[in-house]
Short mmCIF file of C-alpha atoms in Angstrom, two decimals:
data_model
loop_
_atom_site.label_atom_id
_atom_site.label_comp_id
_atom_site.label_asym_id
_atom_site.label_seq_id
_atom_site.Cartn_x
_atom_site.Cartn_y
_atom_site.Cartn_z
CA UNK D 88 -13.30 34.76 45.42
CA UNK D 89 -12.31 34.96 41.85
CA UNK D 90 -14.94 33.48 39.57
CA UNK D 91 -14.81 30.41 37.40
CA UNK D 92 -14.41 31.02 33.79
CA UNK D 93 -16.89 29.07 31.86
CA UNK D 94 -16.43 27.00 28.89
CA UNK D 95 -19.44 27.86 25.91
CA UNK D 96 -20.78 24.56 24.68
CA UNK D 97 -23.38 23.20 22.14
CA UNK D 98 -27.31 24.27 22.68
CA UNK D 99 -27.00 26.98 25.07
CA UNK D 100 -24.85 24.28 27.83
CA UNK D 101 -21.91 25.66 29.53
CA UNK D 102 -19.37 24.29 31.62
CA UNK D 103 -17.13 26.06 34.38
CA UNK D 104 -13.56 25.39 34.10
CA UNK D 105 -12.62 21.63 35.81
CA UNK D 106 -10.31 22.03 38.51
CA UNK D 107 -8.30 19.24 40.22
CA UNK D 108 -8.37 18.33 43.94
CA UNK D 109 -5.98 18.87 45.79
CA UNK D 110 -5.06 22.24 44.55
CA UNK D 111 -1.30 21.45 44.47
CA UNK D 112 -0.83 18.42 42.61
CA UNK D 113 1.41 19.95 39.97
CA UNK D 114 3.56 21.36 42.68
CA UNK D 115 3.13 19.41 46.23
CA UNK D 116 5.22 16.05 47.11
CA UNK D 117 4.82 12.44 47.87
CA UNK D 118 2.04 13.40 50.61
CA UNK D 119 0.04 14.62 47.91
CA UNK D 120 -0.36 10.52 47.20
CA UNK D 121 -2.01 10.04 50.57
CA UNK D 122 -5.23 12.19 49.48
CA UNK D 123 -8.11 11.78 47.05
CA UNK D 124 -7.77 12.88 43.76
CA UNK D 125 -10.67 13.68 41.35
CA UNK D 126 -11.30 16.62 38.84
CA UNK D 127 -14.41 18.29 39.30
CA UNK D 128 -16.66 20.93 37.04
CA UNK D 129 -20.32 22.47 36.88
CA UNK D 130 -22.24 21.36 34.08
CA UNK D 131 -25.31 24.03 33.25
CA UNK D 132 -28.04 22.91 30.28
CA UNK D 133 -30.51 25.78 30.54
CA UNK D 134 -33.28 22.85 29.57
CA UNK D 135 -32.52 21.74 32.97
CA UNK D 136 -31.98 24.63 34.73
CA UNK D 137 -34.67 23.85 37.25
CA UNK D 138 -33.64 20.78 38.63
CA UNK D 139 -30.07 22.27 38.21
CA UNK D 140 -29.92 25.93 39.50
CA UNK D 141 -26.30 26.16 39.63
CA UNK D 142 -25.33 22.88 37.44
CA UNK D 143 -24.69 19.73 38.30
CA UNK D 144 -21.47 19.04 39.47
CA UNK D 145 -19.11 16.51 38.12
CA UNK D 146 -16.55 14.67 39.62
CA UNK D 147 -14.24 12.35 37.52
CA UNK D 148 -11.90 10.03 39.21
CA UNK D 149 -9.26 7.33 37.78
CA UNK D 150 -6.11 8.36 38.37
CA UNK D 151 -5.56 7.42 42.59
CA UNK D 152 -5.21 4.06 41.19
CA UNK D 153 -1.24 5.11 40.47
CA UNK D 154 1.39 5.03 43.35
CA UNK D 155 4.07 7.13 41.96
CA UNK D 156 2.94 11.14 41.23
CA UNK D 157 4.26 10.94 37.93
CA UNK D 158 2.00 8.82 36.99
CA UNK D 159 -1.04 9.93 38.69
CA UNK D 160 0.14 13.71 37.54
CA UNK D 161 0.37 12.43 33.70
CA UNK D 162 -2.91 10.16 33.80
CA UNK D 163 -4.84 13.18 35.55
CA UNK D 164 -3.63 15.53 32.76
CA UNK D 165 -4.89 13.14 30.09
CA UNK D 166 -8.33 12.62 31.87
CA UNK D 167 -8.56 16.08 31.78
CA UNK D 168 -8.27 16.51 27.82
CA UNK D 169 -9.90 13.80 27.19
CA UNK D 170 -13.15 15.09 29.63
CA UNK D 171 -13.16 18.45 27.63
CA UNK D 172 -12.91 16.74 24.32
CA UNK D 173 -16.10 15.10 25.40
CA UNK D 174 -17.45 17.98 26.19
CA UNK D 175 -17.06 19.87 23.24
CA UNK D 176 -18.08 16.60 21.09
CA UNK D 177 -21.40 17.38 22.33
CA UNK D 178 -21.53 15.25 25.74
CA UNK D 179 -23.96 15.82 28.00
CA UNK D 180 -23.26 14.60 31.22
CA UNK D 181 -27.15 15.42 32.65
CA UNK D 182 -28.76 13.37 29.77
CA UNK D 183 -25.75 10.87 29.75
CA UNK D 184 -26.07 11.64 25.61
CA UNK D 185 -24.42 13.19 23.18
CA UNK D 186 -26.21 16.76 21.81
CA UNK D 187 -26.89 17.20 18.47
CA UNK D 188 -26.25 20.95 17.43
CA UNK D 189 -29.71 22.21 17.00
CA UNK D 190 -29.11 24.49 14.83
CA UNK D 191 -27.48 22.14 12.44
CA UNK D 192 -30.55 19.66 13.20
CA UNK D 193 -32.11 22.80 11.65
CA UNK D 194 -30.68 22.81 8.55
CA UNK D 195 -27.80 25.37 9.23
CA UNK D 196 -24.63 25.23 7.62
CA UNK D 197 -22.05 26.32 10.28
CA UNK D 198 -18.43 26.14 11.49
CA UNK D 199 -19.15 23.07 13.13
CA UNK D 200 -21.19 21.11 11.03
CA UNK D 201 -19.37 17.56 10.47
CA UNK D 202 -17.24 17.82 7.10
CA UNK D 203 -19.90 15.17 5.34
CA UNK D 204 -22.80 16.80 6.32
CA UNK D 205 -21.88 19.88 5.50
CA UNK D 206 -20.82 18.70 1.91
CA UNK D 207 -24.69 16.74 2.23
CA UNK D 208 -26.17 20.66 2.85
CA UNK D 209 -23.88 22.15 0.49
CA UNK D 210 -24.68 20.18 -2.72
CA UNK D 211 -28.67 20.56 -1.85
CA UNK D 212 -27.85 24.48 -2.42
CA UNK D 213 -26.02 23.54 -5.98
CA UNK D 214 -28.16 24.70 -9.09
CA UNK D 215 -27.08 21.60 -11.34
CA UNK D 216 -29.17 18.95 -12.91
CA UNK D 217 -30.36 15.92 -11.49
CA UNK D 218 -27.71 13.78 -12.94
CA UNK D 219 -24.68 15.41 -11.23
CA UNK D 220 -26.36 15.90 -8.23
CA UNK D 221 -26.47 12.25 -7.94
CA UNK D 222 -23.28 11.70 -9.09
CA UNK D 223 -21.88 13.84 -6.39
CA UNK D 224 -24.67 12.41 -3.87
CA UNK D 225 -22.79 9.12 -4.50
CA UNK D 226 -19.43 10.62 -4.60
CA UNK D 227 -20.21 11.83 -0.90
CA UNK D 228 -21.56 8.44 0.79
CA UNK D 229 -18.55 6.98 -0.88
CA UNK D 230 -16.38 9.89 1.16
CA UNK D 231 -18.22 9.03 4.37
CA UNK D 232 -17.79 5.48 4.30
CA UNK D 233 -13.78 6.32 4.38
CA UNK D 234 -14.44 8.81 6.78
CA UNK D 235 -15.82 6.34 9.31
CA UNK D 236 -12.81 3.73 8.91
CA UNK D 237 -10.37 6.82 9.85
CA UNK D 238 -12.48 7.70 12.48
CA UNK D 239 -13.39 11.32 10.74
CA UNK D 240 -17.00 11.09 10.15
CA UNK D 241 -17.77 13.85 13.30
CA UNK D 242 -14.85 15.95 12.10
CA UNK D 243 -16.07 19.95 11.55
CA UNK D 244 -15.81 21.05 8.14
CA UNK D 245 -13.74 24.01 10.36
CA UNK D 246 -11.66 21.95 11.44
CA UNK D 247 -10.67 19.49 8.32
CA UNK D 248 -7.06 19.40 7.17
CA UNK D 249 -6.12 18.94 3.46
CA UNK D 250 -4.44 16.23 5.34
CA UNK D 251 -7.43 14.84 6.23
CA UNK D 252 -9.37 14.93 3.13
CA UNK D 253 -6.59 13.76 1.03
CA UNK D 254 -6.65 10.51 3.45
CA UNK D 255 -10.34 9.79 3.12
CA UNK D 256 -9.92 10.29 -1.10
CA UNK D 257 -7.08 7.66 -0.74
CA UNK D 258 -8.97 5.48 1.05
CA UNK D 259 -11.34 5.48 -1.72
CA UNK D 260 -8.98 4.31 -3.86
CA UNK D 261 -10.74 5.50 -7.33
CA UNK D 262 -9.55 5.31 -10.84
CA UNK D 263 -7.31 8.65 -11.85
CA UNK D 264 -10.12 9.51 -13.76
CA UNK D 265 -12.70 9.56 -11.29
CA UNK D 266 -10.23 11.09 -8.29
CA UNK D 267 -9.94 13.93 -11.10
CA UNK D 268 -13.69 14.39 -11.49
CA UNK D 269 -14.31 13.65 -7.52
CA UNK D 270 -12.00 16.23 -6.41
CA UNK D 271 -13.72 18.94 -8.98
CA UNK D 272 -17.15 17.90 -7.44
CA UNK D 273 -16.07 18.51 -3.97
CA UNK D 274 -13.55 21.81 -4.59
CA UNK D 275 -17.67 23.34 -6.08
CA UNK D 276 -19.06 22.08 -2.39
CA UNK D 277 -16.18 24.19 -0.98
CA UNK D 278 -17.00 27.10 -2.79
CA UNK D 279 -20.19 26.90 -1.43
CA UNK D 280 -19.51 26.32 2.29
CA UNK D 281 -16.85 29.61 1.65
CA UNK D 282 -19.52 31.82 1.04
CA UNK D 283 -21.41 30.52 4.51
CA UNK D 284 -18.38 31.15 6.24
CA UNK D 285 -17.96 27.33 7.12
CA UNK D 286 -14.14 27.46 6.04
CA UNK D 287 -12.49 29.98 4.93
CA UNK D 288 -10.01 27.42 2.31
CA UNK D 289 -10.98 24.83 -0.57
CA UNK D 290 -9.49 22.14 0.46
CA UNK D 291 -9.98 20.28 -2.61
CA UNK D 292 -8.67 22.82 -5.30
CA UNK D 293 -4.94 22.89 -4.06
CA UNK D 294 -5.53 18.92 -3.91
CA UNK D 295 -2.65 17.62 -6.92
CA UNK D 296 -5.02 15.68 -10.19
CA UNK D 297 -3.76 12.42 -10.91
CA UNK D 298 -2.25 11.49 -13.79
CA UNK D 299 -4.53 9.89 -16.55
CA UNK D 300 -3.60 8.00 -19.46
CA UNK D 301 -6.00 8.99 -22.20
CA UNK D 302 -7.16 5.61 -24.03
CA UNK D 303 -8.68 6.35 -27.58
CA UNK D 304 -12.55 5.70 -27.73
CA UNK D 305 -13.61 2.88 -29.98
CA UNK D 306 -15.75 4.03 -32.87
CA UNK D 307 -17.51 1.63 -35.02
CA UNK D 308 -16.10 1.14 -38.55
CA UNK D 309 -18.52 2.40 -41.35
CA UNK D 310 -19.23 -0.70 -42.70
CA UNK D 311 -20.07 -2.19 -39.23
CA UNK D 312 -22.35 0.88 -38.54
CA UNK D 313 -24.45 0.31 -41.33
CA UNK D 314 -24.67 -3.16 -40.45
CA UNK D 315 -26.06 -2.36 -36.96
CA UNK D 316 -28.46 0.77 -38.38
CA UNK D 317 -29.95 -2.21 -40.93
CA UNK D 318 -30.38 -4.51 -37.93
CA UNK D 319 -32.33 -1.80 -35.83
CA UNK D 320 -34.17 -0.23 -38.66
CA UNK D 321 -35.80 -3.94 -39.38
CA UNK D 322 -36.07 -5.15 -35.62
CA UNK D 323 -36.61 -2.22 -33.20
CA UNK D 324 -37.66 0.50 -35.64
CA UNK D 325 -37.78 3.26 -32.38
CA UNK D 326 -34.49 2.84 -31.12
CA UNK D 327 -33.00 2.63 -34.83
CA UNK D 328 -34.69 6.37 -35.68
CA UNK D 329 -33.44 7.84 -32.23
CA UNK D 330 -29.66 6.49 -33.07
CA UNK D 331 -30.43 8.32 -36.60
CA UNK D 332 -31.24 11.67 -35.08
CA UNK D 333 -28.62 11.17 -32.29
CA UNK D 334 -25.99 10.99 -34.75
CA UNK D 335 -26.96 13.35 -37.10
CA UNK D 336 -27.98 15.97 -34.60
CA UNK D 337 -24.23 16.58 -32.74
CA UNK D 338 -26.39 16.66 -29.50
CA UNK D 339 -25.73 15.05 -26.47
CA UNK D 340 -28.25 12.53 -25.29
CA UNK D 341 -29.20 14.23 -22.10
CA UNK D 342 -30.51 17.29 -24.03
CA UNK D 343 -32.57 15.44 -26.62
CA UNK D 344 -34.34 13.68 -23.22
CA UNK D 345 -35.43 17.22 -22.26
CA UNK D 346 -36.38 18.17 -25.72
CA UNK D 347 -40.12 19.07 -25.98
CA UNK D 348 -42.85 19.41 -28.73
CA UNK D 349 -42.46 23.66 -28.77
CA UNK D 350 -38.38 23.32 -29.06
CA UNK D 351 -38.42 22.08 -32.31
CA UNK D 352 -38.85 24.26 -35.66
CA UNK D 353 -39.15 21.89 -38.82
CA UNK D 354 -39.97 24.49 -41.05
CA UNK D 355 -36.68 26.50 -39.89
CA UNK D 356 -34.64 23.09 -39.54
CA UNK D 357 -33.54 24.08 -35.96
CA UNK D 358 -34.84 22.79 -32.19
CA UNK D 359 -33.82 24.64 -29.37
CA UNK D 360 -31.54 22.96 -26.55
CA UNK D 361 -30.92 23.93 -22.60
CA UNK D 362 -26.82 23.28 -22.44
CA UNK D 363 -25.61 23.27 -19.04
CA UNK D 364 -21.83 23.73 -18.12
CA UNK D 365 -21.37 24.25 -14.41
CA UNK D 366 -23.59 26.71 -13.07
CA UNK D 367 -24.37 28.28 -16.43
CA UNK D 368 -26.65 27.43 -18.61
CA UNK D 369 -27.63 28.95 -21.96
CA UNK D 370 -30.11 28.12 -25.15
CA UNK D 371 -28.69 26.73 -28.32
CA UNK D 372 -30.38 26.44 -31.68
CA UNK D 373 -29.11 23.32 -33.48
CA UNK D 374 -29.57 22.27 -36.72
CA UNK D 375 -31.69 19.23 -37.97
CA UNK D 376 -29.46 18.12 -40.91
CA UNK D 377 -31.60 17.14 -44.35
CA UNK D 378 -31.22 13.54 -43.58
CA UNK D 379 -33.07 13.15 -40.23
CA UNK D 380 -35.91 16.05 -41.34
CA UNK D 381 -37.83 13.51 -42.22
CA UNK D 382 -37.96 11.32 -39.14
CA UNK D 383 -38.11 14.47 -36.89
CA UNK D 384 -41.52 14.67 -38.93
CA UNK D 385 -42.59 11.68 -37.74
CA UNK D 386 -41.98 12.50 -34.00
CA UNK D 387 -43.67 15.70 -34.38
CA UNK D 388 -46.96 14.11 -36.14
CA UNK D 389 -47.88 12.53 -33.37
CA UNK D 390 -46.57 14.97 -30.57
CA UNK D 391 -48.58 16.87 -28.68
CA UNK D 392 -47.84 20.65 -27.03
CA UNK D 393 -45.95 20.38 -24.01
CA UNK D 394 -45.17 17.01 -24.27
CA UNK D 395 -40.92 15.25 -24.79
CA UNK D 396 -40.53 14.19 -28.02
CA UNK D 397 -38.45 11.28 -26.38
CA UNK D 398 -40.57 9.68 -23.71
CA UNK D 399 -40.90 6.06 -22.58
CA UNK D 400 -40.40 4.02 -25.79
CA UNK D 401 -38.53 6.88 -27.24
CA UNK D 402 -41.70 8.18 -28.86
CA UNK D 403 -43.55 11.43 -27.64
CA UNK D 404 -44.80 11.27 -24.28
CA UNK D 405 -45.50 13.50 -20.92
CA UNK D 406 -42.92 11.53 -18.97
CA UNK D 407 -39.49 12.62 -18.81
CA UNK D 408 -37.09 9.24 -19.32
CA UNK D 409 -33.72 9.11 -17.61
CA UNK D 410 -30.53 9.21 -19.97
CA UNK D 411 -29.31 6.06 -19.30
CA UNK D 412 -32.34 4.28 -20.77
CA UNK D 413 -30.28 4.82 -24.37
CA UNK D 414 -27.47 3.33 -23.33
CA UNK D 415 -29.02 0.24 -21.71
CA UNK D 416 -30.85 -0.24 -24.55
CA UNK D 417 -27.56 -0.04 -26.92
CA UNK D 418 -26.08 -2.64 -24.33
CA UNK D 419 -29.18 -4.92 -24.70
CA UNK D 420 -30.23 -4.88 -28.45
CA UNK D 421 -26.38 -4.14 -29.88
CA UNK D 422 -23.38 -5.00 -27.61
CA UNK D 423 -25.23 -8.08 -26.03
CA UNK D 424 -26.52 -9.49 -29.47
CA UNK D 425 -25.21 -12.36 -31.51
CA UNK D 426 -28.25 -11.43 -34.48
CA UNK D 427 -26.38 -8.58 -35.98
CA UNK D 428 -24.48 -9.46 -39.22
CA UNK D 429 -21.74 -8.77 -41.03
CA UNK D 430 -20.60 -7.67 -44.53
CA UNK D 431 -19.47 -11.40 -44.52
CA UNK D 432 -22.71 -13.04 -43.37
CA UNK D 433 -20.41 -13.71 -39.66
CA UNK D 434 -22.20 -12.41 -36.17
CA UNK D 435 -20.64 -9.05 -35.35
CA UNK D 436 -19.04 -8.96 -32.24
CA UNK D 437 -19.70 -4.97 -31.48
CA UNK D 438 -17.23 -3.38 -28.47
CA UNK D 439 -17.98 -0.19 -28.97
CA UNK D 440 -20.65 1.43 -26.58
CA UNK D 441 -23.46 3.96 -28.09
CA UNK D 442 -21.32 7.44 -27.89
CA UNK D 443 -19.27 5.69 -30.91
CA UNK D 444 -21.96 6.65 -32.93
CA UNK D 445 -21.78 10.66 -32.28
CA UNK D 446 -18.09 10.31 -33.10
CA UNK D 447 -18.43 8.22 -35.63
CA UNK D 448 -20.32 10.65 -37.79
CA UNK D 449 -18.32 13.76 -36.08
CA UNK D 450 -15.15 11.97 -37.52
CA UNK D 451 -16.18 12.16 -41.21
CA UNK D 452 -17.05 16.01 -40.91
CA UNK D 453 -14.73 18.26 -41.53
CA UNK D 454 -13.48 19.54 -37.94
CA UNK D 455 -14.73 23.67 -38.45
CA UNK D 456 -18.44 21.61 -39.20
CA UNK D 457 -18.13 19.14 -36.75
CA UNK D 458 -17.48 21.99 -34.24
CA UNK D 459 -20.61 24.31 -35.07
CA UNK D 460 -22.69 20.74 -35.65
CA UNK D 461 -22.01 19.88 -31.91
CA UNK D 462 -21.84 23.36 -30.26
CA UNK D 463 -18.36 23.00 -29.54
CA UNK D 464 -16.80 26.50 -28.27
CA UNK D 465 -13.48 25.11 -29.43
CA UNK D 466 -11.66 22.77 -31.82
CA UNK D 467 -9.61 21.10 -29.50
CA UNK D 468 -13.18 19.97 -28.19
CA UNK D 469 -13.95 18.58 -31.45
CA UNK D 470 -10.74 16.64 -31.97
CA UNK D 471 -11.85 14.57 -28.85
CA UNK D 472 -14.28 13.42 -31.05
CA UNK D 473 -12.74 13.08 -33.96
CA UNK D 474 -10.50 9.61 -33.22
CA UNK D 475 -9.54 8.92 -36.84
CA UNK D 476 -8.62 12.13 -37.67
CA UNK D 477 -4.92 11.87 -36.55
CA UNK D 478 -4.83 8.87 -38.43
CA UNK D 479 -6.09 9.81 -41.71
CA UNK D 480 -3.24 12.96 -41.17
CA UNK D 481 -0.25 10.35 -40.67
CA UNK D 482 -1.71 8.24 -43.65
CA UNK D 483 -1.52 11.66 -45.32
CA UNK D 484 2.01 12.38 -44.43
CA UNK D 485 3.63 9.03 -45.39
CA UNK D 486 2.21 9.84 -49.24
CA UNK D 487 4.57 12.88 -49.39
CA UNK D 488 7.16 12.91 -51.66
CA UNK D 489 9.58 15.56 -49.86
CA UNK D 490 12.71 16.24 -51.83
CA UNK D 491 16.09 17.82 -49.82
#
């Protein structure tokens, strides 16, 4: 008697190939219709291997409800798909449950690991800061909720099609700017679950970006800006001496929140910045410019060692604030306010959100200064910063006097 052939499931469970009674069905003829037919199979879970020597035997039935044998030949063929299918989905027909691979229970990323939980594993393995880890944290529960609606959400990370992905991202239906950013965030993931041998293609990078139109950032005009500074300085004296080493500093906001007491050199002019791009990251000394030395001095009087020179209140402190605190504050005390005034005497109505400022004062460098001020490694970095600066070249150009 030739032996069964068995079937390698999830958790150690096996299953011996189902076979269909009678024997002939594919082959025999109308008599066949006159006997019971039913698919049966062993099921072995070693956890149960007591009660369950040589597994328990299944028997499905269904299909002796149709009279002709096409019928009952077609709806036995899809019972018996659909019973393996359940099988290899983790069905346990002892239990009556559906297994959870204990190995990805574990913590393991494998082969098998559902695309979203996999992409869950992969990002806590990411060395990036806590900001875009929860930006891609909410990129991902975004992905799963249009994973669910297509029916995906137990789809392997093995087995998901660019197809597939490219559906769930649709289903998002996200700005062109953040489908560009989204699909750069998961293409890292992939290069991560590549080097566990989850999948052996990134999805995501062969994924087409979407085009973007590029709107021009609003910068405040310089007569405006020294309205607002005037308003702060008098009213909320803190925020007004951050915005004043913000823009004079060419750093970005989420390094001057790390910035502590040691970092910063006053006799030198220079503190000492932690810039991260991707999975590098590298020290910068940056300059403190003569007109912010002496509010840096202020900080520093009454900082002590080891403690952020921008803590709650945006004085020194030993708690580490979160970057958005700046620009909920700019929202609050600037964009939200009808007490700022202008040149005129009128309310300003101010539109522009607190970046302006950085490329406010970046746009009336020169752009070789502005580049070394903010750490730039290129000009064409710079020139996203500085708005006005292809304005103030066509202004140039119509003042030629070109003789042909």
């Amino acid at each position: 008697m030739t032996k069964r052939q068995r079937l390698l499931l999830l958790n150690g469970c096996s299953v011996s190939t189902p076979s269909v009674n009678p024997k002939n069905y594919k082959e025999g003829g109308v008599e066949l219709l006159q006997k019971d037919w039913y698919i049966q199979y062993r099921f072995r879970d070693p956890k149960h291997s007591v009660a369950y020597p040589k597994g328990k035997l299944c028997i499905i039935k269904g299909m002796n409800k149709y009279q002709t044998l096409k019928d009952r030949r077609d709806y036995t063929a899809i019972l018996l798909e659909a019973e393996l299918q359940e099988l290899k989905n983790g069905w346990n027909p002892i239990t009556k449950v559906h297994m959870i691979n204990e190995e990805i229970e574990a913590g393991k990323l494998l082969p098998q690991t559902p695309f979203i939980d996999a992409f869950f594993m992969a990002l806590e393995k990411l060395d990036i800061t806590e900001k875009h880890r929860k930006q891609v944290n909410w990129l991902i529960i975004r992905l799963e909720k249009a994973a669910v609606k297509l029916k995906y959400r137990q789809l392997s990370i093995d087995d998901l099609t660019r197809r597939q992905l490219k559906e769930v991202f649709e289903l998002c239906k996200m700005p062109a700017n953040y489908y560009n950013h989204s699909k750069r965030y998961i293409s890292s993931l992939f290069t991560e679950l590549i080097e566990y041998e989850c999948c052996d293609v990134n999805l995501a990078r062969d994924m087409r970006y979407q085009k973007v139109i590029k709107k021009q950032r609003e910068v405040l005009l310089p007569e405006d800006l020294d309205c607002v500074m005037a308003y702060l300085k008098i009213n909320y004296y803190e925020f007004w001496r951050y915005c004043k080493i913000f823009m004079l500093s060419g750093a970005r906001t989420s390094e001057l929140m790390r910035l502590k007491y040691g970092q910063v050199d006053l006799q030198a002019q220079e503190f000492t910045v932690v810039i991260s791009k991707g999975k590098s990251k590298k020290e910068v000394k940056k300059v403190i410019l003569l007109g912010a030395i002496e509010l840096w001095k202020e900080l520093l009087d009454i900082a002590k060692p080891g403690e952020y020179i921008f803590s709650k209140g945006l004085v020194p402190g030993t708690k580490k604030i979160n970057d958005d605190q700046v620009s909920k504050r700019w929202y609050r005390l600037v964009k939200n306010s009808d007490q700022i005034k202008g040149p005129e005497g009128d309310p300003l109505n101010i539109t522009a959100d607190f970046y302006s400022l950085k490329h406010t004062f970046l746009d009336s460098l020169q752009t070789d200064q502005a580049q070394k001020l903010a750490s730039h490694t290129s000009a064409r970095t710079t020139a996203i910063y500085q708005v006005n600066k292809e304005k103030r070249d066509r202004e140039e150009l119509k003042k030629l006097r070109i003789v042909v």
